Tab-separated table of C-alpha atoms in Angstrom:
chain	number	residue	atom	x	y	z
A	1	MET	CA	128.228	168.141	97.030
A	2	ALA	CA	126.397	167.695	100.330
A	3	PHE	CA	129.703	168.153	102.171
A	4	GLY	CA	130.479	171.232	100.066
A	5	LEU	CA	127.200	172.807	101.140
A	6	GLY	CA	128.126	172.261	104.771
A	7	LEU	CA	125.203	169.942	105.466
A	8	ASP	CA	125.144	168.151	108.804
A	9	THR	CA	124.402	164.440	109.260
A	10	ASP	CA	120.650	164.938	108.913
A	11	GLY	CA	121.126	167.077	105.828
A	12	ILE	CA	123.332	164.479	104.177
A	13	ALA	CA	120.736	161.810	104.951
A	14	ARG	CA	118.057	163.951	103.300
A	15	ALA	CA	120.285	164.395	100.233
A	16	LEU	CA	120.760	160.625	100.041
A	17	THR	CA	117.078	159.830	100.222
A	18	LEU	CA	116.357	162.383	97.495
A	19	GLY	CA	119.264	161.063	95.429
A	20	VAL	CA	117.736	157.580	95.528
A	21	SER	CA	114.641	159.026	93.878
A	22	MET	CA	116.891	160.222	91.046
A	23	ALA	CA	118.713	156.914	90.565
A	24	SER	CA	119.250	155.880	86.950
A	25	GLY	CA	121.849	154.605	84.482
A	26	VAL	CA	121.085	151.258	82.842
A	27	LYS	CA	123.822	149.374	80.988
A	28	GLY	CA	121.541	148.851	78.035
A	29	GLN	CA	122.605	152.337	76.930
A	30	PHE	CA	126.264	151.292	76.486
A	31	GLY	CA	127.470	152.176	73.025
A	32	THR	CA	125.136	155.174	72.696
A	33	SER	CA	125.499	158.870	73.538
A	34	ALA	CA	123.076	158.341	76.453
A	35	LYS	CA	125.768	156.388	78.302
A	36	PRO	CA	128.119	159.327	79.038
A	37	PHE	CA	125.018	161.420	79.724
A	38	HIS	CA	124.391	159.115	82.703
A	39	ALA	CA	127.470	160.533	84.457
A	40	GLY	CA	126.342	164.100	83.914
A	41	MET	CA	122.802	163.263	84.956
A	42	ALA	CA	124.070	161.599	88.143
A	43	ALA	CA	126.226	164.630	88.974
A	44	ARG	CA	123.332	167.007	88.265
A	45	ASN	CA	120.968	164.930	90.405
A	46	ALA	CA	123.489	164.825	93.252
A	47	VAL	CA	123.790	168.603	93.220
A	48	GLU	CA	120.032	169.033	93.031
A	49	ALA	CA	119.419	166.519	95.830
A	50	ALA	CA	121.918	168.306	98.067
A	51	LEU	CA	120.402	171.724	97.321
A	52	LEU	CA	116.884	170.439	97.970
A	53	ALA	CA	118.072	168.829	101.204
A	54	GLN	CA	119.661	172.121	102.207
A	55	ALA	CA	116.307	173.780	101.603
A	56	GLY	CA	114.644	171.306	103.959
A	57	LEU	CA	113.007	168.835	101.563
A	58	SER	CA	113.137	165.292	102.904
A	59	GLY	CA	112.017	161.720	102.309
A	60	LYS	CA	112.100	158.373	104.103
A	61	MET	CA	115.377	157.739	105.855
A	62	ASP	CA	115.255	154.000	105.128
A	63	ILE	CA	114.550	154.401	101.408
A	64	LEU	CA	117.623	152.354	100.452
A	65	GLU	CA	116.795	149.224	102.435
A	66	GLY	CA	113.196	149.778	103.612
A	67	GLU	CA	109.882	148.523	102.312
A	68	GLN	CA	109.236	149.604	98.700
A	69	GLY	CA	112.685	151.157	98.660
A	70	LEU	CA	115.660	150.893	96.315
A	71	ARG	CA	116.712	147.381	97.368
A	72	GLU	CA	113.226	145.942	96.924
A	73	LEU	CA	112.724	147.717	93.605
A	74	TYR	CA	115.979	146.547	92.009
A	75	SER	CA	116.438	143.135	93.665
A	76	GLY	CA	114.183	141.261	91.259
A	77	GLY	CA	112.115	140.067	94.189
A	78	ILE	CA	115.080	138.362	95.890
A	79	ILE	CA	115.766	140.111	99.186
A	80	THR	CA	118.867	138.977	101.032
A	81	ASP	CA	120.347	140.072	104.338
A	82	PHE	CA	123.569	141.224	102.645
A	83	TRP	CA	123.153	144.834	103.705
A	84	ASP	CA	122.264	143.849	107.252
A	85	LYS	CA	125.406	141.738	107.624
A	86	THR	CA	127.810	144.003	105.790
A	87	PRO	CA	129.803	146.178	108.215
A	88	ILE	CA	129.891	149.881	107.413
A	89	ASP	CA	132.687	150.794	109.815
A	90	GLY	CA	135.514	149.437	107.640
A	91	PRO	CA	137.557	151.346	105.064
A	92	HIS	CA	135.570	152.956	102.268
A	93	VAL	CA	136.010	151.636	98.733
A	94	ILE	CA	137.624	154.968	97.878
A	95	GLU	CA	140.463	153.922	100.218
A	96	THR	CA	140.781	150.299	99.084
A	97	THR	CA	140.207	150.733	95.340
A	98	GLY	CA	140.592	154.457	94.885
A	99	VAL	CA	139.371	156.729	92.131
A	100	VAL	CA	140.626	154.893	89.056
A	101	PRO	CA	141.597	157.145	86.155
A	102	LYS	CA	141.013	155.491	82.792
A	103	ARG	CA	144.209	155.025	80.823
A	104	HIS	CA	142.248	154.367	77.646
A	105	PRO	CA	139.259	156.471	76.432
A	106	CYS	CA	136.957	153.470	76.013
A	107	CYS	CA	134.896	151.046	78.101
A	108	GLY	CA	136.709	149.895	81.233
A	109	SER	CA	135.817	146.299	80.349
A	110	THR	CA	138.524	146.419	77.661
A	111	HIS	CA	141.266	147.872	79.820
A	112	MET	CA	142.843	144.824	81.434
A	113	VAL	CA	143.051	143.072	78.069
A	114	ILE	CA	144.571	146.132	76.392
A	115	ASP	CA	147.055	146.610	79.234
A	116	ALA	CA	148.054	142.932	79.075
A	117	ILE	CA	148.666	143.268	75.324
A	118	LEU	CA	150.726	146.431	75.770
A	119	ASP	CA	152.730	144.669	78.522
A	120	LEU	CA	153.595	141.871	76.100
A	121	GLN	CA	154.293	144.283	73.255
A	122	ALA	CA	156.742	146.247	75.400
A	123	LYS	CA	158.493	143.032	76.449
A	124	HIS	CA	158.634	141.175	73.119
A	125	GLY	CA	158.567	143.974	70.558
A	126	PHE	CA	156.066	142.442	68.120
A	127	THR	CA	153.855	144.511	65.807
A	128	ALA	CA	150.296	144.094	64.619
A	129	ASP	CA	151.611	142.581	61.375
A	130	ASP	CA	153.084	139.695	63.395
A	131	ILE	CA	149.678	138.673	64.781
A	132	ALA	CA	147.714	135.727	63.374
A	133	ARG	CA	144.988	135.658	66.050
A	134	VAL	CA	144.131	137.186	69.425
A	135	ASP	CA	141.991	135.284	71.946
A	136	THR	CA	140.650	137.131	74.968
A	137	LEU	CA	138.922	135.820	78.103
A	138	VAL	CA	136.927	138.184	80.339
A	139	GLY	CA	134.188	138.138	82.959
A	140	VAL	CA	130.634	137.630	81.761
A	141	ALA	CA	129.600	141.163	82.753
A	142	ASN	CA	132.486	142.576	80.730
A	143	TRP	CA	131.547	140.355	77.798
A	144	ARG	CA	128.016	141.727	77.908
A	145	ASN	CA	129.257	145.309	78.047
A	146	LEU	CA	131.268	144.889	74.849
A	147	ALA	CA	128.396	144.304	72.467
A	148	TYR	CA	129.803	145.718	69.229
A	149	PRO	CA	132.270	143.470	67.364
A	150	ALA	CA	131.679	145.544	64.205
A	151	PRO	CA	131.128	149.141	65.379
A	152	VAL	CA	129.661	151.725	63.017
A	153	ASP	CA	130.186	154.881	65.095
A	154	GLU	CA	132.466	156.255	67.768
A	155	MET	CA	130.220	155.299	70.684
A	156	GLN	CA	129.959	151.665	69.592
A	157	ALA	CA	133.731	151.620	69.029
A	158	ARG	CA	134.298	152.423	72.714
A	159	PHE	CA	132.364	149.251	73.565
A	160	SER	CA	134.051	146.987	71.021
A	161	MET	CA	136.832	144.676	72.205
A	162	GLN	CA	137.785	143.989	68.598
A	163	TYR	CA	138.145	147.636	67.627
A	164	CYS	CA	139.995	148.672	70.800
A	165	VAL	CA	142.450	145.759	70.655
A	166	ALA	CA	143.131	146.274	66.954
A	167	ARG	CA	143.840	149.988	67.415
A	168	ALA	CA	146.072	149.315	70.445
A	169	LEU	CA	148.059	146.739	68.476
A	170	ARG	CA	148.437	149.090	65.519
A	171	LYS	CA	149.457	152.156	67.550
A	172	GLY	CA	150.777	150.900	70.878
A	173	VAL	CA	148.389	153.342	72.565
A	174	LEU	CA	144.755	154.443	72.454
A	175	SER	CA	143.813	158.113	72.304
A	176	LEU	CA	140.729	160.251	71.819
A	177	SER	CA	141.574	160.512	68.132
A	178	ASP	CA	140.728	156.798	67.774
A	179	PHE	CA	137.145	157.447	68.802
A	180	THR	CA	135.818	159.888	66.248
A	181	GLN	CA	133.465	159.107	63.402
A	182	SER	CA	136.229	159.615	60.858
A	183	ALA	CA	138.506	157.199	62.735
A	184	VAL	CA	135.799	154.531	62.900
A	185	ASP	CA	135.035	155.006	59.200
A	186	GLN	CA	138.729	154.475	58.467
A	187	TYR	CA	139.647	151.692	60.874
A	188	ALA	CA	136.497	149.642	61.589
A	189	GLN	CA	137.227	147.506	58.523
A	190	ASP	CA	140.717	146.609	59.744
A	191	PRO	CA	141.187	142.895	58.867
A	192	LEU	CA	142.864	142.446	62.254
A	193	MET	CA	139.464	142.782	63.934
A	194	ALA	CA	138.272	139.563	62.277
A	195	VAL	CA	140.907	137.489	64.122
A	196	ILE	CA	140.188	138.886	67.596
A	197	THR	CA	137.912	136.676	69.695
A	198	MET	CA	136.288	137.269	73.078
A	199	GLU	CA	135.003	134.593	75.452
A	200	HIS	CA	133.858	134.752	79.070
A	201	TYR	CA	134.311	132.567	82.152
A	202	GLY	CA	130.625	131.668	82.287
A	203	GLU	CA	127.754	132.879	84.421
A	204	GLU	CA	128.342	130.648	87.445
A	205	ASN	CA	132.131	131.005	87.493
A	206	SER	CA	131.870	134.779	87.220
A	207	LYS	CA	129.554	134.893	90.245
A	208	LYS	CA	132.050	133.054	92.440
A	209	ALA	CA	135.087	135.264	91.978
A	210	LEU	CA	136.617	138.124	90.041
A	211	HIS	CA	138.873	136.499	87.494
A	212	PRO	CA	141.864	138.004	85.720
A	213	HIS	CA	141.375	138.910	82.103
A	214	LYS	CA	143.574	136.755	79.890
A	215	ILE	CA	144.951	137.004	76.382
A	216	THR	CA	146.606	134.565	74.025
A	217	LEU	CA	148.450	135.976	71.028
A	218	TRP	CA	149.071	133.609	68.150
A	219	LEU	CA	151.954	134.808	65.987
A	220	LYS	CA	152.364	134.216	62.275
A	221	ASN	CA	155.755	132.597	62.914
A	222	GLY	CA	154.048	129.881	64.966
A	223	GLY	CA	154.848	131.416	68.328
A	224	GLN	CA	152.389	131.972	71.135
A	225	LEU	CA	152.352	134.596	73.887
A	226	GLU	CA	150.086	134.637	76.928
A	227	GLY	CA	149.297	137.400	79.369
A	228	ALA	CA	146.857	138.271	82.124
A	229	ARG	CA	145.808	141.243	84.207
A	230	SER	CA	143.876	141.382	87.471
A	231	VAL	CA	143.864	145.198	87.623
A	232	ALA	CA	143.952	147.857	84.962
A	233	LYS	CA	146.556	150.588	84.800
A	234	GLY	CA	145.353	153.427	87.052
A	235	ASN	CA	144.077	151.136	89.810
A	236	LEU	CA	145.819	151.437	93.177
A	237	GLY	CA	147.452	148.077	92.354
A	238	ASP	CA	149.118	149.658	89.304
A	239	ALA	CA	148.766	153.373	89.859
A	240	PHE	CA	149.553	156.132	87.384
A	241	ASN	CA	152.965	157.726	87.714
A	242	ASP	CA	153.553	161.375	86.844
A	243	ALA	CA	154.286	160.567	83.195
A	244	ASP	CA	151.097	158.475	82.861
A	245	ARG	CA	149.037	161.258	84.376
A	246	MET	CA	150.498	163.913	82.112
A	247	GLU	CA	150.074	161.747	78.992
A	248	LYS	CA	146.396	161.255	79.791
A	249	PHE	CA	145.911	164.925	80.582
A	250	VAL	CA	147.524	166.082	77.333
A	251	ASP	CA	145.338	163.735	75.298
A	252	CYS	CA	142.237	165.113	77.005
A	253	CYS	CA	143.349	168.655	76.137
A	254	THR	CA	143.653	168.077	72.395
A	255	GLY	CA	142.998	171.386	70.652
A	256	LEU	CA	144.484	173.625	73.335
A	257	THR	CA	147.848	175.310	72.954
A	258	ASN	CA	150.837	173.847	74.798
A	259	ALA	CA	150.945	176.889	77.070
A	260	SER	CA	147.284	176.476	77.953
A	261	VAL	CA	147.748	172.771	78.670
A	262	ASP	CA	150.711	173.450	80.956
A	263	GLY	CA	148.874	176.192	82.797
A	264	LEU	CA	145.719	174.131	83.157
A	265	PHE	CA	147.680	171.169	84.495
A	266	VAL	CA	149.310	173.326	87.188
A	267	THR	CA	145.936	174.818	88.110
A	268	CYS	CA	144.289	171.404	88.361
A	269	GLU	CA	147.164	170.074	90.464
A	270	THR	CA	146.436	172.849	92.975
A	271	ILE	CA	142.664	172.874	92.555
A	272	ALA	CA	142.137	172.487	96.309
A	273	LEU	CA	143.793	175.873	96.784
A	274	GLN	CA	141.587	177.680	94.251
A	275	ARG	CA	138.677	179.782	95.489
A	276	ASP	CA	136.446	178.588	92.634
A	277	LEU	CA	136.612	177.088	89.138
A	278	LYS	CA	136.886	180.498	87.477
A	279	ALA	CA	140.647	179.989	87.608
A	280	ILE	CA	140.447	177.700	84.574
A	281	ASP	CA	138.240	179.949	82.400
A	282	PRO	CA	140.990	182.002	80.747
A	283	LEU	CA	142.948	178.825	80.022
A	284	PHE	CA	140.104	177.342	77.983
A	285	ASN	CA	139.677	180.612	76.122
A	286	ALA	CA	143.374	181.016	75.366
């Protein structure tokens, strides 16, 4: 937003210091409607910070790392020299990791497990009825994010490894239609959920390295299948192709006519050439 307003270096710095004052978004809200609100709140605050910076409002320029700043406030009293020793002249994370589109409309902590299961399903052709048990192994932070083994509403379902894995096994895909109240009412009692386990690497091990997420599928015929993923589909290491992108886009446009979806896709593909976002208005109203 600051770039869009044409702010210079000083203006961007003012926007950043004001943005720090608007920082928020605790993980304790996962599984509630406040969680997606965080993204909108962050975007709103970024726009407001940039507009206020453009108007000349300012704050301390060392508010991130300085005394009584963001680092001190959120460090738990443990101040390290990480920021001082971390070079800032290397490639930005946007270049090394990229903007990762979410293949599945649920918590990203489930994605590597789901992708690993779908990899095995595509290779071996089993169905949910062939499964006796599913064991999953994830990082401790991911384990904490997925706090709802027995979800009662659509928001909790997005943060339930058991629900997401069961639906993926049943359908071979996850879509927005799986995360409505009616869907949860219908599927949250799926007996398959009771045989899906989730463990983590442990606190200390998770601090040392980013581990792949692993799955073990125990089949009713006595067979066993194992899989692992270090990146989710959509990451630069396994990027979307055109078909993946279109499939995701169509799912997000549920309720629009096919003509509107096609037109909106073309418009979004050329969004950099549009004068403003009014170009998409008639498509949503079609």
